[in-house]
Amino acid sequence: RVPPTHVDTLSIAGMSVDMSASMLFSYASEFLEADSVLSTHARERPVRYHLVCHSIELSLKAFLATKGFTIAKMSAKPFGHDLTRTLDTALKHDILAVIPLTPQNIKDIHEANKYYATKTFEYPALLEAITDYPGLPRFTSLREIALVLVDSLQPIHDRLEM
């Protein structure tokens, strides 16, 4: 299997543009939109949790891309699909100056990561399902966080597209 090629910069006619933040933002928006489409047909677990958490992950990485992080770096450890590490890095890079995350939002992202990073939303997890996913934040809370992230990053995305 050939690993994916992560291209962050597009160069045309001597001009170079870093596309990683814009691409990550677009994907974050699309995963959130996919949840909206699915909302009329599916319960709130676990597929919808995965879509919303993936939107959160990609939004956080879009923010980090504006701080110089490459897609290749954010795809590898320690980031990978770890919301806690990605969020903690974004906090160190002053995400709160751009995105109004509350202490409860931050706690909810950390709690959701226990399931998201272990791919519990992607693959059947009988014990977690039977016990109703202990400690998992309400779906509406995570969806609201994803919306805040996407809405707050939209102006940055618009500037990058110019």
XYZ file of C-alpha atoms in Angstrom:
162
model
C 0.000 0.000 0.000
C 1.318 3.397 -0.973
C 1.020 5.973 1.840
C -0.842 9.181 0.961
C 1.168 12.160 -0.174
C 0.537 15.205 1.974
C 0.940 18.357 -0.106
C 0.569 21.568 1.851
C 1.782 24.170 -0.638
C 0.583 24.893 -4.154
C 2.970 26.814 -6.410
C 1.858 28.347 -9.703
C 3.748 30.915 -11.752
C 6.170 31.672 -8.953
C 3.460 32.199 -6.343
C 3.151 29.735 -3.464
C 0.063 29.293 -1.324
C -0.211 27.096 1.771
C -3.384 25.102 1.187
C -3.405 22.957 4.342
C -5.547 25.250 6.526
C -8.039 25.788 3.729
C -8.302 22.078 2.879
C -8.636 21.043 6.523
C -11.319 23.668 7.089
C -13.244 22.477 4.026
C -13.149 18.896 5.273
C -14.237 19.975 8.766
C -17.215 21.792 7.262
C -18.115 18.798 5.101
C -18.023 16.313 7.995
C -20.316 18.630 9.949
C -22.601 18.929 6.932
C -22.641 15.129 6.599
C -23.950 14.952 10.161
C -26.700 17.418 9.257
C -27.766 15.242 6.342
C -27.666 12.115 8.483
C -29.590 13.767 11.334
C -32.920 13.156 9.622
C -32.220 9.416 9.331
C -30.065 8.319 12.263
C -29.821 8.392 16.000
C -27.062 10.355 17.660
C -24.682 7.408 18.111
C -22.061 6.293 17.157
C -21.713 7.349 13.512
C -22.920 10.881 14.139
C -20.543 11.205 17.102
C -17.706 10.182 14.779
C -18.681 12.757 12.144
C -18.891 15.575 14.678
C -15.660 14.604 16.474
C -13.866 14.342 13.141
C -15.092 17.841 12.278
C -13.713 19.047 15.629
C -10.371 17.337 14.922
C -10.077 18.873 11.457
C -11.095 22.334 12.679
C -8.437 22.242 15.395
C -5.885 21.118 12.813
C -6.997 23.869 10.409
C -6.267 26.366 13.169
C -2.852 24.774 13.792
C -2.108 24.891 10.063
C -2.441 28.681 10.271
C 0.321 28.500 12.895
C 2.688 26.631 10.576
C 1.858 23.006 11.347
C 1.855 20.792 8.252
C -0.707 18.121 7.439
C 2.064 15.512 7.502
C 3.102 16.561 11.015
C -0.488 16.592 12.278
C -1.247 13.199 10.741
C 1.501 11.518 12.741
C 2.018 11.008 16.462
C 1.543 12.676 18.829
C -1.447 14.143 16.991
C -3.022 11.464 14.816
C -6.692 11.328 15.802
C -6.065 12.416 19.385
C -8.405 15.313 20.159
C -6.779 15.943 23.546
C -3.259 16.388 22.172
C -4.502 18.413 19.222
C -6.609 20.669 21.448
C -3.819 21.091 24.006
C -1.434 22.147 21.236
C -4.040 24.574 19.857
C -4.481 26.036 23.361
C -0.706 26.581 23.574
C -0.948 28.441 20.265
C -3.661 30.776 21.579
C -6.757 29.339 19.896
C -8.903 31.052 22.543
C -7.969 34.413 21.007
C -9.776 33.323 17.833
C -12.362 30.772 18.929
C -14.583 31.232 22.000
C -14.250 27.779 23.567
C -15.514 27.575 27.134
C -13.957 25.498 29.915
C -16.939 23.125 29.525
C -16.256 22.830 25.763
C -12.653 21.914 26.510
C -13.743 19.335 29.080
C -16.261 17.841 26.619
C -13.603 17.491 23.910
C -11.304 15.709 26.374
C -14.118 13.361 27.445
C -15.154 12.569 23.857
C -11.536 11.793 23.013
C -11.652 8.705 25.239
C -13.943 7.161 22.630
C -12.833 8.965 19.479
C -9.079 8.296 19.747
C -9.714 4.600 20.360
C -11.998 4.404 17.289
C -14.935 3.307 19.452
C -17.267 5.336 17.224
C -15.950 3.610 14.095
C -16.075 -0.020 15.170
C -18.704 -1.862 17.237
C -17.932 -1.670 20.950
C -20.421 -3.869 22.760
C -19.411 -3.047 26.335
C -19.541 0.707 25.721
C -22.893 0.415 23.959
C -24.396 -1.699 26.742
C -23.165 0.727 29.419
C -24.326 3.740 27.359
C -20.831 5.156 26.807
C -20.013 6.317 30.356
C -18.640 9.858 30.590
C -19.493 10.693 26.995
C -20.681 14.296 26.622
C -24.138 14.976 25.217
C -24.176 14.865 21.444
C -25.727 18.319 21.229
C -22.795 19.749 23.209
C -20.211 18.265 20.841
C -22.186 19.344 17.780
C -22.345 22.888 19.161
C -18.556 22.854 19.671
C -18.078 21.722 16.062
C -20.364 24.550 14.883
C -18.482 27.152 16.955
C -15.168 25.944 15.531
C -16.357 25.998 11.916
C -18.154 29.338 12.290
C -15.143 30.935 13.999
C -12.710 29.630 11.388
C -14.866 30.740 8.429
C -13.404 34.295 8.282
C -9.869 32.875 8.367
C -10.794 30.440 5.601
C -12.324 33.263 3.550
C -9.096 35.305 3.844
C -7.030 32.285 2.765
C -9.234 31.798 -0.287
C -8.598 35.351 -1.551
